[in-house]
Amino acid sequence: MDNVYILGIESSCDETSVSIVKNGCEEIATVVLSQMNTHSTYGGVVPEIASRMHVENITIVIEECLKKANMKMEQIDAIAVTYGPGLIGSLLVGVSAATTLSYIYNKPLVPVHHIAGHIYANNLVSKMEFPLIALVVSGGHTDLIYMEDDYKFKKIGGTLDDAVGECYDKVARIIDVPYPGGPLVDKLSYEGKDTYQLPLPLDDNTYNFSFSGIKSAVINLVHNEIQRGNEIRKADIACSFQKRVVDILTKKTMKALKEYNVKNLIIAGGVSANSGIRNKFSELCKNGGIKLTIPHIKYCTDNAAMIACAGYFAYKKGLRAGLDLKAQANTSLF
Ligand code: KG4
Ligand code: ZN
């Protein structure tokens, strides 16, 4: 079969990114323009600013990516774009760019769900082996997914309240760690000890997660320490919090691997950059004879290479969108 080149576009939050990937596994070129520095002034992503910056940057990023790949639009087989979920104003910029390119160059338009993208970032590391279990941990999702084959997603568990990344960001705010909270709490955790008695979040027989309890426990702890005039040992809180989160994620995921009898675990989403998660899963999977795949750090957070990878498999399945493709702030993968 001839090689298939997919141009992926991702703009669901605060990264404007374009990538060209060959056959769903070989990255040709990727450009990611992050707005993180701008938003850090406000302590979080400001949706209006994000969409305006996407408008300013999208054509530059498309041109830059083609230049980096030394390719022309005529050589691209299809255009894949994140249509949701995400910030509606941000998504609209990527979808408008993709539909316009599809029309002008007469290329198929392939809609990609953002979480499918995070999952397929793993295909850049090693060919995904089915059936598999995917643990998706991001700013908006915490899902355990069973995949029998390419592009077949079956949810076996998910969060009942906060997503794990969201919880990291909130805990960061409570202990006064600046934006972006998640990576900094991760780093800080290595300077502390597990001295605080935080609860293990939703330790039951299901594959569901709940992180609002541990978040409230951290809020109460900080308030009590302040009232008592005690010092807040941020590094110890970060360490105790990270330990509990990693414990519950590994406990439920390892159980799912056994029950579903799969040999490949993939981890996806921004929080897969977490060193506690990477280290603990590496150790457990090595001992259990499970193949573990985690994206390269730079492809854990939002990028278009993952969208182009997922786009290839969606393209092969015949998934297509028309010029009326709608950006969707909330949309389920299942
Ligand atoms: O996947 P992502 O880039 O955006 C969404 O699709 O939601 O994930 C962003 C989330 C943020 O909540 C961020 O704090 C978290 O991933 N994150 C981390 C780490 N790196 C990013 N959380 C914990 N430890 C990290 N090292
Ligand atoms: Zn994401």
Coordinates of C-alpha atoms and ligand atoms in Angstrom, one line a residue:
M1 CA 0.0 0.0 0.0
D2 CA 1.2 3.5 -0.8
N3 CA 2.3 5.7 2.1
V4 CA -0.4 7.9 3.6
Y5 CA 0.5 11.4 4.9
I6 CA -1.9 13.0 7.3
L7 CA -1.7 16.6 8.2
G8 CA -3.1 17.0 11.8
I9 CA -4.4 20.2 13.4
E10 CA -4.9 20.6 17.2
S11 CA -6.1 23.8 18.8
S12 CA -8.5 22.6 21.5
C13 CA -6.9 24.5 24.4
D14 CA -3.8 26.7 24.5
E15 CA -1.5 25.0 22.0
T16 CA -1.7 25.8 18.3
S17 CA -0.1 22.7 16.7
V18 CA 0.2 21.2 13.2
S19 CA 1.9 18.0 12.3
I20 CA 2.5 15.7 9.4
V21 CA 2.7 11.9 10.2
K22 CA 3.3 9.1 7.8
N23 CA 1.2 5.9 8.0
G24 CA 0.0 6.7 11.6
C25 CA 3.3 6.0 13.2
E26 CA 6.2 8.0 11.7
E27 CA 6.4 11.7 12.5
I28 CA 7.6 13.8 9.6
A29 CA 7.4 17.3 11.2
T30 CA 5.5 18.9 14.1
V31 CA 5.2 22.4 15.2
V32 CA 3.7 23.3 18.6
L33 CA 3.2 26.9 19.6
S34 CA 2.3 27.1 23.3
Q35 CA 0.5 30.0 24.9
M36 CA 1.5 28.9 28.3
N37 CA 3.6 32.0 29.2
T38 CA 0.7 34.4 28.3
H39 CA -1.8 32.4 30.4
S40 CA 0.5 32.0 33.3
T41 CA 0.1 35.7 34.1
Y42 CA -3.6 35.0 34.8
G43 CA -3.0 31.7 36.7
G44 CA -4.9 29.6 34.1
V45 CA -6.1 29.6 30.5
V46 CA -8.2 32.6 29.5
P47 CA -10.5 31.3 26.7
E48 CA -10.9 34.6 24.8
I49 CA -7.2 35.2 24.8
A50 CA -6.6 31.6 23.7
S51 CA -8.9 31.8 20.7
R52 CA -7.5 35.2 19.6
M53 CA -3.9 33.8 19.8
H54 CA -4.9 30.7 17.8
V55 CA -6.3 33.0 15.0
E56 CA -3.0 34.9 14.9
N57 CA -0.9 31.8 14.9
I58 CA -2.7 29.1 12.9
T59 CA -1.5 30.0 9.4
I60 CA 2.1 30.6 10.6
V61 CA 2.1 27.1 12.2
I62 CA 0.7 25.4 9.1
E63 CA 3.3 27.0 6.9
E64 CA 6.1 26.3 9.4
C65 CA 5.2 22.6 9.6
L66 CA 5.0 22.2 5.8
K67 CA 8.4 23.9 5.5
K68 CA 9.9 21.8 8.2
A69 CA 8.6 18.6 6.5
N70 CA 9.8 20.0 3.1
M71 CA 6.4 19.1 1.7
K72 CA 3.6 20.8 -0.2
M73 CA -0.2 20.5 0.6
E74 CA -0.5 18.6 -2.7
Q75 CA 1.5 15.7 -1.2
I76 CA -0.9 15.4 1.8
D77 CA -3.5 12.6 1.6
A78 CA -6.0 13.9 4.2
I79 CA -6.4 16.6 6.9
A80 CA -7.3 15.5 10.4
V81 CA -8.5 17.9 13.0
T82 CA -9.6 18.0 16.6
Y83 CA -13.3 18.8 16.6
G84 CA -13.8 18.4 20.4
P85 CA -13.9 18.4 23.3
G86 CA -12.2 21.6 24.4
L87 CA -12.7 25.4 24.5
I88 CA -15.2 26.2 21.8
G89 CA -13.4 29.4 20.6
S90 CA -10.1 27.5 20.3
L91 CA -11.6 24.5 18.6
L92 CA -13.3 26.7 16.0
V93 CA -10.0 28.1 14.8
G94 CA -8.6 24.6 14.1
V95 CA -11.8 23.3 12.5
S96 CA -12.1 26.4 10.3
A97 CA -8.5 26.1 9.1
A98 CA -9.0 22.4 8.4
T99 CA -12.2 22.8 6.5
T100 CA -10.8 25.6 4.5
L101 CA -7.6 23.6 3.5
S102 CA -9.8 20.6 2.7
Y103 CA -11.9 22.7 0.4
I104 CA -9.1 24.5 -1.3
Y105 CA -6.9 21.5 -1.9
N106 CA -9.7 19.0 -2.3
K107 CA -8.4 16.7 0.5
P108 CA -10.6 14.4 2.7
L109 CA -11.4 15.9 6.1
V110 CA -11.1 13.5 9.1
P111 CA -12.7 14.4 12.4
V112 CA -10.6 13.4 15.5
H113 CA -11.8 13.3 19.1
H114 CA -9.1 14.9 21.3
I115 CA -8.9 11.8 23.6
A116 CA -8.5 9.4 20.6
G117 CA -5.5 11.7 19.7
H118 CA -4.0 11.3 23.2
I119 CA -4.4 7.5 22.9
Y120 CA -2.7 7.3 19.5
A121 CA 0.3 9.4 20.6
N122 CA 1.4 6.0 21.8
N123 CA 1.6 4.7 18.2
L124 CA 4.6 7.0 17.7
V125 CA 6.4 5.1 20.4
S126 CA 5.5 1.5 19.4
K127 CA 2.8 -0.2 17.5
M128 CA -0.2 -0.6 19.8
E129 CA -1.0 -4.3 20.4
F130 CA -4.7 -5.3 20.8
P131 CA -6.5 -6.0 22.9
L132 CA -5.2 -3.3 25.2
I133 CA -6.2 -1.2 28.2
A134 CA -5.7 2.6 27.9
L135 CA -5.5 4.7 31.0
V136 CA -6.3 8.3 30.0
V137 CA -5.3 10.9 32.5
S138 CA -5.6 14.5 31.4
G139 CA -6.9 17.9 32.5
G140 CA -10.4 17.0 31.6
H141 CA -10.4 13.1 31.7
T142 CA -9.6 10.1 33.8
D143 CA -10.8 7.1 31.9
L144 CA -10.0 3.4 31.7
I145 CA -10.7 2.2 28.2
Y146 CA -10.7 -1.3 26.7
M147 CA -9.7 -1.4 23.0
E148 CA -10.3 -4.7 21.2
D149 CA -9.0 -3.2 17.9
D150 CA -8.1 0.1 16.2
Y151 CA -10.5 2.8 16.9
K152 CA -12.8 0.7 19.0
F153 CA -13.2 2.4 22.4
K154 CA -15.1 0.8 25.3
K155 CA -15.1 2.7 28.5
I156 CA -14.8 0.5 31.6
G157 CA -14.4 3.2 34.2
G158 CA -14.1 7.0 34.6
T159 CA -14.0 9.8 37.0
L160 CA -17.2 10.6 39.0
D161 CA -16.1 14.2 39.6
D162 CA -12.8 15.9 39.0
A163 CA -10.3 14.7 36.4
V164 CA -6.9 13.8 37.8
G165 CA -5.1 16.7 36.0
E166 CA -7.8 19.1 37.2
C167 CA -7.2 17.9 40.8
Y168 CA -3.4 18.4 40.4
D169 CA -4.0 22.0 39.3
K170 CA -6.4 22.7 42.2
V171 CA -4.1 21.2 44.8
A172 CA -1.3 23.3 43.3
R173 CA -3.4 26.4 43.8
I174 CA -4.3 25.5 47.4
I175 CA -0.6 25.1 48.3
D176 CA 0.3 28.2 46.3
V177 CA 2.3 26.5 43.5
P178 CA 2.1 28.6 40.3
Y179 CA 0.5 27.7 37.0
P180 CA 1.0 25.2 35.4
G181 CA 0.4 23.4 38.7
G182 CA 0.5 19.7 37.7
P183 CA 4.2 19.4 36.6
L184 CA 5.4 21.6 39.5
V185 CA 3.5 19.5 42.1
D186 CA 5.1 16.4 40.6
K187 CA 8.6 18.0 40.9
L188 CA 7.9 19.3 44.4
S189 CA 6.8 15.8 45.6
Y190 CA 10.4 14.6 45.4
E191 CA 11.5 17.1 47.9
G192 CA 9.0 15.9 50.5
K193 CA 7.9 12.8 52.5
D194 CA 4.6 11.0 52.7
T195 CA 3.8 12.4 56.1
Y196 CA 0.2 13.5 55.7
Q197 CA -2.7 11.1 56.2
L198 CA -4.7 11.8 53.0
P199 CA -7.4 9.3 52.0
L200 CA -7.0 6.9 49.1
P201 CA -9.5 8.2 46.6
L202 CA -12.6 5.8 45.9
D203 CA -10.9 2.6 46.9
D204 CA -13.7 0.2 45.8
N205 CA -14.3 -2.7 43.3
T206 CA -15.3 -0.6 40.3
Y207 CA -13.1 1.0 37.7
N208 CA -14.3 4.4 38.5
F209 CA -12.3 7.2 40.1
S210 CA -13.1 10.1 42.4
F211 CA -10.6 12.8 43.2
S212 CA -12.8 15.5 44.8
G213 CA -12.4 13.8 48.3
I214 CA -8.6 14.0 48.3
K215 CA -8.9 17.6 47.0
S216 CA -11.2 18.6 49.9
A217 CA -8.8 16.7 52.3
V218 CA -5.9 18.9 51.1
I219 CA -8.1 22.1 51.4
N220 CA -9.1 21.1 55.0
L221 CA -5.5 20.2 55.9
V222 CA -4.2 23.6 54.7
H223 CA -6.9 25.5 56.5
N224 CA -6.4 23.6 59.8
E225 CA -2.6 24.2 59.6
I226 CA -3.1 27.9 59.0
Q227 CA -5.6 28.2 61.9
R228 CA -3.2 26.4 64.2
G229 CA -0.3 28.6 63.1
N230 CA 1.6 25.7 61.8
E231 CA 4.0 25.8 58.8
I232 CA 2.5 24.3 55.6
R233 CA 5.0 21.7 54.4
K234 CA 4.2 22.0 50.7
A235 CA 6.6 19.4 49.6
D236 CA 5.2 16.8 52.1
I237 CA 1.6 17.6 50.9
A238 CA 2.7 17.2 47.3
C239 CA 4.4 13.9 48.1
S240 CA 1.5 12.5 50.1
F241 CA -1.0 13.6 47.4
Q242 CA 1.0 12.2 44.5
K243 CA 1.5 8.9 46.4
R244 CA -2.2 8.4 47.0
V245 CA -3.1 9.3 43.3
V246 CA -0.5 7.0 41.9
D247 CA -1.6 4.2 44.3
I248 CA -5.2 4.3 43.2
L249 CA -4.5 4.7 39.5
T250 CA -2.1 1.7 39.5
K251 CA -4.4 -0.4 41.8
K252 CA -7.4 -0.1 39.5
T253 CA -5.5 -0.3 36.2
M254 CA -3.5 -3.4 37.2
K255 CA -6.8 -5.1 38.2
A256 CA -8.3 -4.2 34.8
L257 CA -5.3 -5.7 32.9
K258 CA -5.9 -9.0 34.7
E259 CA -9.6 -9.1 34.3
Y260 CA -9.5 -8.2 30.6
N261 CA -6.5 -10.4 30.1
V262 CA -4.5 -7.9 28.0
K263 CA -0.8 -7.7 27.4
N264 CA -0.5 -4.0 26.5
L265 CA -1.1 -1.1 28.7
I266 CA -1.0 2.4 27.2
I267 CA -1.1 5.6 29.2
A268 CA -2.3 8.8 27.6
G269 CA -3.1 12.5 28.3
G270 CA -1.2 15.3 29.9
V271 CA -0.8 13.6 33.3
S272 CA 1.0 10.7 31.7
A273 CA 4.0 13.1 31.9
N274 CA 3.9 12.6 35.7
S275 CA 7.1 10.9 36.9
G276 CA 5.3 9.1 39.8
I277 CA 2.9 7.5 37.3
R278 CA 5.6 6.7 34.8
N279 CA 7.9 5.1 37.4
K280 CA 5.3 3.1 39.3
F281 CA 3.7 1.7 36.2
S282 CA 7.1 0.8 34.7
E283 CA 7.9 -1.2 37.8
L284 CA 4.6 -3.0 38.0
C285 CA 4.4 -3.8 34.3
K286 CA 7.9 -5.1 34.2
N287 CA 7.2 -7.4 37.1
G288 CA 3.8 -8.5 35.6
G289 CA 5.1 -9.2 32.1
I290 CA 2.9 -6.5 30.6
K291 CA 4.0 -4.3 27.7
L292 CA 3.8 -0.7 28.8
T293 CA 3.7 2.2 26.3
I294 CA 3.8 5.8 27.4
P295 CA 4.2 8.7 25.0
H296 CA 7.4 10.7 24.8
I297 CA 7.2 13.5 27.3
K298 CA 6.7 16.2 24.6
Y299 CA 3.7 14.2 23.2
C300 CA 2.0 13.7 26.6
T301 CA 0.5 17.2 26.5
D302 CA -1.5 18.6 23.6
N303 CA 0.1 18.4 20.1
A304 CA -1.0 17.7 16.6
A305 CA 1.2 14.6 16.0
M306 CA -1.2 12.6 18.1
I307 CA -4.1 14.0 16.1
A308 CA -2.4 13.0 12.8
C309 CA -1.7 9.5 14.2
A310 CA -5.4 9.0 15.3
G311 CA -6.4 10.6 12.0
Y312 CA -4.6 7.9 10.0
F313 CA -6.6 5.1 11.7
A314 CA -9.9 7.1 11.4
Y315 CA -9.1 7.7 7.7
K316 CA -8.5 4.0 7.1
K317 CA -11.9 3.3 8.8
G318 CA -13.5 5.7 6.4
L319 CA -14.4 8.4 8.9
R320 CA -15.0 11.6 7.1
A321 CA -16.4 15.0 7.8
G322 CA -18.0 17.6 5.5
L323 CA -17.3 21.3 5.3
D324 CA -20.1 21.7 7.9
L325 CA -18.0 19.9 10.6
K326 CA -18.9 21.5 13.9
A327 CA -16.5 22.2 16.8
Q328 CA -18.0 20.6 20.0
A329 CA -17.0 21.8 23.4
N330 CA -18.4 18.6 25.0
T331 CA -18.4 15.4 23.1
S332 CA -17.9 11.8 24.2
L333 CA -15.6 9.3 22.6
F334 CA -17.9 6.4 23.5
Ligands
KG4_1 O1 -3.9 16.5 28.1 P1 -3.6 17.9 28.5 O2 -2.5 18.6 27.9 O3 -4.9 18.7 28.3 C1 -6.1 18.2 28.4 O4 -6.5 17.5 27.3 O5 -6.8 18.3 29.4 O6 -3.4 17.8 30.1 C2 -3.1 18.9 30.9 C3 -3.1 18.5 32.3 C4 -3.0 19.7 33.3 O7 -4.0 19.5 34.3 C5 -1.6 19.6 33.8 O8 -1.5 20.1 35.1 C6 -1.4 18.1 33.8 O9 -2.0 17.6 32.6 N1 0.0 17.7 33.9 C7 0.6 17.0 34.9 C8 1.9 16.8 34.7 N2 2.2 17.4 33.4 C9 1.0 17.9 33.0 N3 0.0 16.6 36.1 C10 0.8 15.9 37.0 N4 2.1 15.7 36.8 C11 2.7 16.2 35.6 N5 4.0 16.0 35.4
ZN2 ZN -5.3 17.1 26.0

